[in-house]
């Protein structure tokens, strides 16, 4: 491809509306353009990278028994409104405003597919009748839609994106686990071949449902998620999910008597700790919610942070309707007799659901609210002074927390998930009556798994991880072109002829070449070559020709080397093939 | 691929809700399933055919200078609301209810892309600055949405479909014409390689705009369009566009005097002709419309059919607002003093716009309405008795009409367009200020063309054209697999071993093979093989083995032939390669 005719434009300056590194570089290098918030056009360079990533994923998943399909984007909304059989949110409720909704000309309610569990389960219920048909692993690479509240971070968080989703159907939990292992390994292999650094972390199942789930987590500064990793045993989990040990504080103290203290205007834990000269871990934090019309007080040790995802899961397991879970309003607090800012777990009847974190058992003589304006109570002890309906894990792990598996130290890493995989069990097959005839002649629901990999997000993550101050740095396997042929002095006969000849030779050798044939200064050309980030740069200049040929330089190298013009095309082809082979093995 | 594990199911019976041949066969053979009206899932077999068609198109268009991009599905509605600079409908108006519309969570109006002229023109306005950047030919293969009033005919008329669209940008009309020629030829080559029979016909530009346009028209019974073809000079046009000669009727007669006649209850042309014993071509037909708040009477000879597309174009050229063009309501007729059923072109003032077809000049002494209940007027002559504001072509050509080019006879063919190509001129570059610096230093608007090819519609058209009573018949180049390997008696050691060995050999030779390894009767297996329509069938049975090997049969052949098992894989590979090469040259 000739750069002079490429349908794009490189920019010297970062766009004004920069959304961070991948946005800035991909726009400047002419890979993408933004049409609306979180909605992008992929230009020829960007589209080539996207296709290469998708093809890598395809080939790995086909090897793992995947069969490619293409499912509809328009879906009847009613499919999304089926609640899970064991209660909990329907998918429409779980996605809420993230689900793009519309009506057709006849007034029928449709949604734009965010994922395809419903559609694939309907198909599976027709196609799979016997255990002999199993396992099945259909997948697709397709556009997906989510009306993000804050689309940002360039291609990291968009409203329209390219995703690969695979679904597994199996006869029993063991086979489901085996499918999960096979597909997870295929995804890992594909991500590795893409040149991405990532971790596999335990995750929350969120709106997809099901039990076990893991994420392919990419450590990048621009991410909006945190993962906690144990250096000792290797345990790794998303912060929404990460388990940790509550370190005991003063658990050997004697229980002292309750005492009300005057704490004028002291409302936050930080103010309280300062006012009473106690560390935060000697206080109890109360956060008030409403769910299903009922007041919920979440109680945890004051040094910890409440984890809403964990709380939601705990309430769901307790069969509470969490579709409207929200921080209690002043009216709701008043109705339940709760004094805002001085909320107390003490003296509550069963109309209020108290959910406490395990941390309240790892300490004594806490300070807590007195449920009276400007007063707190000291020496609060559980279970001596108050009852809780649920005692569970509702606090967020933190950097330096103790690993729940081995007691080692967890450290927190910022990043972003590029893939999320789930053991769904019978969450969807129950709803859509997707059963099969088992070997023993009984009819059983299919066991499902689902696996989503963000193709456009992988592209963004590669930029976040690998770019440098000069621009993009593509791994050979997903680079838009393998070779950037840069001709200096294209208005001079000697250099132009040599560059054009080498371009023709490279094409004849089947080398993917981006040929900068523009009449521009060497500086502009080298800057653009670095910005676009094609792995192998080949410069044809008066100097290189005088030195005996053309100059070869990999993107990461400081210095190039000269090779003879006559053998250049073949040498370059062999170099690229060798490098491709190396990254493969 | 093993048929026993293919994610699909073949059906013995046609589905109850049949929408015609392609729907019935594609559903029965397990290529597609319908999720909602005009919305389909492509199963592994259907998806493979779709990808092969798309890849054929891609390779031809890249050879013609095309560069692949991927543009957003979600588009701000305001882009679609820009009216053309020279007046006429905005695209939102032209598409009307066919444009899927929605709001995002912040209440911004979006549409689902039906085509991408706006988006690509915005990009071109940034990327193309000089005549040196031209020509440019970006294209994409992507999902498109249209909320069809009557989605039907299987994949012929869907609401969500796969389309290839290419856009050309050029410096002057000559270059635009050259781009049009190059891209049209590339499309033709691709359609031929797909194995499709089609015609190139002149067409109306419709909601896309621009001047010249042509369609790739596929003659099939299930189509909803008509094309007229001249056997003599080769002229071919969509009926919406087709020009023809109005044969004169009684033009040598003397003009007789107007006379009012009593025609009680006679309202239609057929009734009138019968009542007065005159042929229909001796009557004048009046059809009343309202457009832009104004009454319009369309007048044409009684034997001809009014062509609403031609009428709309005529009114648009006359700068009338046609966004609300509709048959006049009784109230509108009354307001204009028009007597329904007895409408007359006589005695009208300028408040009513009379648009007449050329046919009113090809006849004398017509019978027309008297604008009085139960009365008509005889011996009406133009221009003696009435004036018209516009005299133009507003009638539909018909089977047997005379060709406007050579006077030969037109014949009408039922069918469907699988592609539509347009010379747009500056329709969009004017609106979005897409200009470039010409060689003479002036700033000029880009000249555009656009080219849309329906990928999923090609698939449907292939089925309509090529299937037989047994099922689908795929051209080798787009077949889901090249070879159907059918093993009889898969529960018997000898046959199973032979079939499994041949399958392994075929895979080793890289032959795309669908292996029917199911334990089913030979009848079921042969029926399914014919239904799925893979081009080359290879049967391994006790009889074939006794006869010395395996039986080979192309889908269109009556009798197969035996080849030795040992050489089967290589022989089959060579046969397939040879046939692929033949269809290529």
Short mmCIF file of N, CA, C and O in Angstrom, two decimals, chain B residues 461-520:
data_model
loop_
_atom_site.label_atom_id
_atom_site.label_comp_id
_atom_site.label_asym_id
_atom_site.label_seq_id
_atom_site.Cartn_x
_atom_site.Cartn_y
_atom_site.Cartn_z
N UNK B 461 -30.15 -15.26 -3.47
CA UNK B 461 -30.39 -15.32 -4.91
C UNK B 461 -29.76 -16.57 -5.51
O UNK B 461 -30.33 -17.19 -6.42
N UNK B 462 -28.60 -16.97 -5.00
CA UNK B 462 -27.98 -18.20 -5.47
C UNK B 462 -28.89 -19.39 -5.23
O UNK B 462 -29.02 -20.28 -6.06
N UNK B 463 -29.54 -19.39 -4.07
CA UNK B 463 -30.46 -20.49 -3.76
C UNK B 463 -31.65 -20.44 -4.72
O UNK B 463 -32.07 -21.47 -5.27
N UNK B 464 -32.21 -19.26 -4.94
CA UNK B 464 -33.37 -19.13 -5.83
C UNK B 464 -33.02 -19.61 -7.23
O UNK B 464 -33.83 -20.23 -7.91
N UNK B 465 -31.81 -19.30 -7.70
CA UNK B 465 -31.44 -19.63 -9.08
C UNK B 465 -30.99 -21.07 -9.25
O UNK B 465 -31.17 -21.65 -10.32
N UNK B 466 -30.37 -21.65 -8.24
CA UNK B 466 -29.65 -22.89 -8.49
C UNK B 466 -30.18 -24.12 -7.78
O UNK B 466 -29.72 -25.22 -8.05
N UNK B 467 -31.11 -23.96 -6.83
CA UNK B 467 -31.54 -25.14 -6.10
C UNK B 467 -32.43 -26.02 -6.98
O UNK B 467 -32.97 -25.56 -7.98
N UNK B 468 -32.57 -27.28 -6.61
CA UNK B 468 -33.48 -28.17 -7.34
C UNK B 468 -34.43 -28.85 -6.35
O UNK B 468 -34.46 -28.48 -5.17
N UNK B 469 -35.17 -29.84 -6.82
CA UNK B 469 -36.20 -30.44 -5.95
C UNK B 469 -35.57 -31.16 -4.75
O UNK B 469 -36.23 -31.40 -3.75
N UNK B 470 -34.26 -31.49 -4.87
CA UNK B 470 -33.63 -32.21 -3.76
C UNK B 470 -33.02 -31.28 -2.72
O UNK B 470 -32.73 -31.70 -1.60
N UNK B 471 -32.77 -30.04 -3.14
CA UNK B 471 -32.19 -29.14 -2.16
C UNK B 471 -31.28 -28.10 -2.78
O UNK B 471 -31.44 -27.73 -3.94
N UNK B 472 -30.32 -27.64 -1.99
CA UNK B 472 -29.41 -26.58 -2.41
C UNK B 472 -28.37 -27.12 -3.39
O UNK B 472 -28.05 -28.31 -3.37
N UNK B 473 -27.88 -26.23 -4.25
CA UNK B 473 -26.83 -26.59 -5.21
C UNK B 473 -25.82 -25.44 -5.20
O UNK B 473 -26.06 -24.41 -5.82
N UNK B 474 -24.71 -25.58 -4.49
CA UNK B 474 -23.76 -24.48 -4.35
C UNK B 474 -22.71 -24.49 -5.43
O UNK B 474 -22.17 -25.54 -5.75
N UNK B 475 -22.39 -23.32 -5.98
CA UNK B 475 -21.20 -23.23 -6.83
C UNK B 475 -19.98 -23.55 -5.95
O UNK B 475 -19.97 -23.20 -4.77
N UNK B 476 -19.00 -24.20 -6.53
CA UNK B 476 -17.85 -24.66 -5.75
C UNK B 476 -17.21 -23.52 -4.95
O UNK B 476 -16.81 -23.68 -3.80
N UNK B 477 -17.12 -22.32 -5.59
CA UNK B 477 -16.39 -21.21 -5.01
C UNK B 477 -17.00 -20.67 -3.70
O UNK B 477 -16.29 -20.08 -2.88
N UNK B 478 -18.28 -20.82 -3.54
CA UNK B 478 -18.91 -20.28 -2.32
C UNK B 478 -19.56 -21.38 -1.47
O UNK B 478 -20.25 -21.10 -0.50
N UNK B 479 -19.34 -22.64 -1.86
CA UNK B 479 -19.94 -23.75 -1.10
C UNK B 479 -19.39 -23.78 0.32
O UNK B 479 -18.23 -23.44 0.54
N UNK B 480 -20.22 -24.15 1.29
CA UNK B 480 -19.75 -24.19 2.68
C UNK B 480 -18.58 -25.17 2.82
O UNK B 480 -17.65 -24.91 3.58
N UNK B 481 -18.65 -26.29 2.12
CA UNK B 481 -17.54 -27.23 2.03
C UNK B 481 -17.43 -27.68 0.58
O UNK B 481 -18.42 -27.63 -0.15
N UNK B 482 -16.26 -28.13 0.19
CA UNK B 482 -16.11 -28.60 -1.19
C UNK B 482 -16.57 -30.04 -1.36
O UNK B 482 -17.08 -30.42 -2.40
N UNK B 483 -16.38 -30.83 -0.32
CA UNK B 483 -16.65 -32.26 -0.41
C UNK B 483 -17.56 -32.71 0.73
O UNK B 483 -17.35 -32.33 1.88
N UNK B 484 -18.60 -33.49 0.36
CA UNK B 484 -19.43 -34.16 1.37
C UNK B 484 -19.02 -35.62 1.40
O UNK B 484 -19.27 -36.36 0.44
N UNK B 485 -18.35 -36.00 2.48
CA UNK B 485 -17.95 -37.40 2.62
C UNK B 485 -19.04 -38.13 3.40
O UNK B 485 -19.32 -37.78 4.55
N UNK B 486 -19.68 -39.11 2.73
CA UNK B 486 -20.81 -39.80 3.36
C UNK B 486 -20.42 -41.24 3.65
O UNK B 486 -20.13 -42.00 2.73
N UNK B 487 -20.39 -41.56 4.93
CA UNK B 487 -20.06 -42.94 5.31
C UNK B 487 -21.35 -43.71 5.60
O UNK B 487 -22.10 -43.33 6.49
N UNK B 488 -21.58 -44.81 4.84
CA UNK B 488 -22.71 -45.70 5.17
C UNK B 488 -22.25 -46.65 6.27
O UNK B 488 -21.05 -46.89 6.44
N UNK B 489 -23.22 -47.21 6.97
CA UNK B 489 -22.93 -48.26 7.97
C UNK B 489 -21.78 -47.88 8.90
O UNK B 489 -20.79 -48.59 9.00
N UNK B 490 -21.92 -46.71 9.52
CA UNK B 490 -20.84 -46.24 10.38
C UNK B 490 -20.73 -47.07 11.66
O UNK B 490 -19.81 -46.85 12.46
N UNK B 491 -21.69 -47.98 11.87
CA UNK B 491 -21.56 -48.88 13.03
C UNK B 491 -20.89 -50.19 12.63
O UNK B 491 -20.77 -51.09 13.44
N UNK B 492 -20.46 -50.29 11.35
CA UNK B 492 -19.74 -51.50 10.90
C UNK B 492 -18.26 -51.17 10.75
O UNK B 492 -17.89 -50.14 10.15
N UNK B 493 -17.44 -52.08 11.24
CA UNK B 493 -16.00 -51.87 11.29
C UNK B 493 -15.39 -51.46 9.94
O UNK B 493 -14.70 -50.45 9.83
N UNK B 494 -15.66 -52.27 8.88
CA UNK B 494 -15.00 -52.06 7.58
C UNK B 494 -15.30 -50.68 7.02
O UNK B 494 -14.40 -49.92 6.65
N UNK B 495 -16.58 -50.35 6.93
CA UNK B 495 -16.95 -49.08 6.33
C UNK B 495 -16.48 -47.92 7.21
O UNK B 495 -15.99 -46.92 6.71
N UNK B 496 -16.66 -48.06 8.53
CA UNK B 496 -16.26 -46.96 9.40
C UNK B 496 -14.77 -46.68 9.29
O UNK B 496 -14.34 -45.53 9.14
N UNK B 497 -13.97 -47.75 9.32
CA UNK B 497 -12.53 -47.57 9.22
C UNK B 497 -12.15 -46.88 7.91
O UNK B 497 -11.35 -45.94 7.89
N UNK B 498 -12.75 -47.34 6.82
CA UNK B 498 -12.43 -46.76 5.51
C UNK B 498 -12.82 -45.29 5.48
O UNK B 498 -12.06 -44.43 5.01
N UNK B 499 -14.03 -44.98 5.97
CA UNK B 499 -14.51 -43.60 5.92
C UNK B 499 -13.65 -42.70 6.80
O UNK B 499 -13.26 -41.60 6.40
N UNK B 500 -13.34 -43.18 8.02
CA UNK B 500 -12.53 -42.37 8.93
C UNK B 500 -11.15 -42.12 8.33
O UNK B 500 -10.58 -41.04 8.47
N UNK B 501 -10.60 -43.14 7.67
CA UNK B 501 -9.27 -42.98 7.09
C UNK B 501 -9.31 -41.95 5.97
O UNK B 501 -8.45 -41.06 5.89
N UNK B 502 -10.34 -42.04 5.13
CA UNK B 502 -10.43 -41.09 4.02
C UNK B 502 -10.62 -39.67 4.56
O UNK B 502 -10.04 -38.71 4.03
N UNK B 503 -11.42 -39.53 5.65
CA UNK B 503 -11.62 -38.20 6.23
C UNK B 503 -10.28 -37.63 6.71
O UNK B 503 -9.95 -36.47 6.42
N UNK B 504 -9.51 -38.46 7.40
CA UNK B 504 -8.20 -38.01 7.88
C UNK B 504 -7.31 -37.62 6.70
O UNK B 504 -6.62 -36.59 6.73
N UNK B 505 -7.34 -38.44 5.62
CA UNK B 505 -6.51 -38.14 4.44
C UNK B 505 -6.95 -36.83 3.79
O UNK B 505 -6.12 -36.02 3.37
N UNK B 506 -8.26 -36.63 3.67
CA UNK B 506 -8.76 -35.39 3.05
C UNK B 506 -8.35 -34.18 3.87
O UNK B 506 -7.98 -33.13 3.31
N UNK B 507 -8.41 -34.31 5.19
CA UNK B 507 -7.98 -33.19 6.03
C UNK B 507 -6.50 -32.93 5.84
O UNK B 507 -6.07 -31.78 5.75
N UNK B 508 -5.73 -34.00 5.74
CA UNK B 508 -4.29 -33.84 5.55
C UNK B 508 -4.01 -33.15 4.21
O UNK B 508 -3.05 -32.39 4.08
N UNK B 509 -4.86 -33.41 3.20
CA UNK B 509 -4.68 -32.79 1.89
C UNK B 509 -5.26 -31.37 1.86
O UNK B 509 -5.23 -30.71 0.83
N UNK B 510 -5.85 -30.94 2.97
CA UNK B 510 -6.41 -29.57 3.02
C UNK B 510 -7.71 -29.42 2.26
O UNK B 510 -8.06 -28.31 1.86
N UNK B 511 -8.43 -30.52 2.06
CA UNK B 511 -9.72 -30.45 1.35
C UNK B 511 -10.83 -30.09 2.34
O UNK B 511 -10.94 -30.71 3.40
N UNK B 512 -11.63 -29.08 2.03
CA UNK B 512 -12.74 -28.68 2.91
C UNK B 512 -13.82 -29.75 2.87
O UNK B 512 -14.56 -29.86 1.90
N UNK B 513 -13.90 -30.52 3.93
CA UNK B 513 -14.76 -31.71 3.92
C UNK B 513 -15.80 -31.68 5.02
O UNK B 513 -15.48 -31.40 6.17
N UNK B 514 -17.04 -31.97 4.64
CA UNK B 514 -18.11 -32.18 5.63
C UNK B 514 -18.34 -33.69 5.69
O UNK B 514 -18.77 -34.30 4.71
N UNK B 515 -18.03 -34.29 6.82
CA UNK B 515 -18.04 -35.75 6.97
C UNK B 515 -19.30 -36.18 7.70
O UNK B 515 -19.47 -35.91 8.88
N UNK B 516 -20.18 -36.88 6.95
CA UNK B 516 -21.39 -37.41 7.60
C UNK B 516 -21.03 -38.73 8.28
O UNK B 516 -21.07 -39.80 7.67
N UNK B 517 -20.67 -38.62 9.56
CA UNK B 517 -20.23 -39.78 10.35
C UNK B 517 -21.35 -40.30 11.23
O UNK B 517 -21.11 -41.09 12.14
N UNK B 518 -22.58 -39.84 10.98
CA UNK B 518 -23.69 -40.25 11.84
C UNK B 518 -24.09 -41.71 11.60
O UNK B 518 -23.85 -42.26 10.52
N UNK B 519 -24.68 -42.29 12.59
CA UNK B 519 -25.24 -43.63 12.41
C UNK B 519 -26.70 -43.43 11.99
O UNK B 519 -27.59 -43.29 12.83
N UNK B 520 -26.89 -43.33 10.69
CA UNK B 520 -28.22 -43.09 10.11
C UNK B 520 -28.34 -43.98 8.88
O UNK B 520 -27.34 -44.49 8.37
#
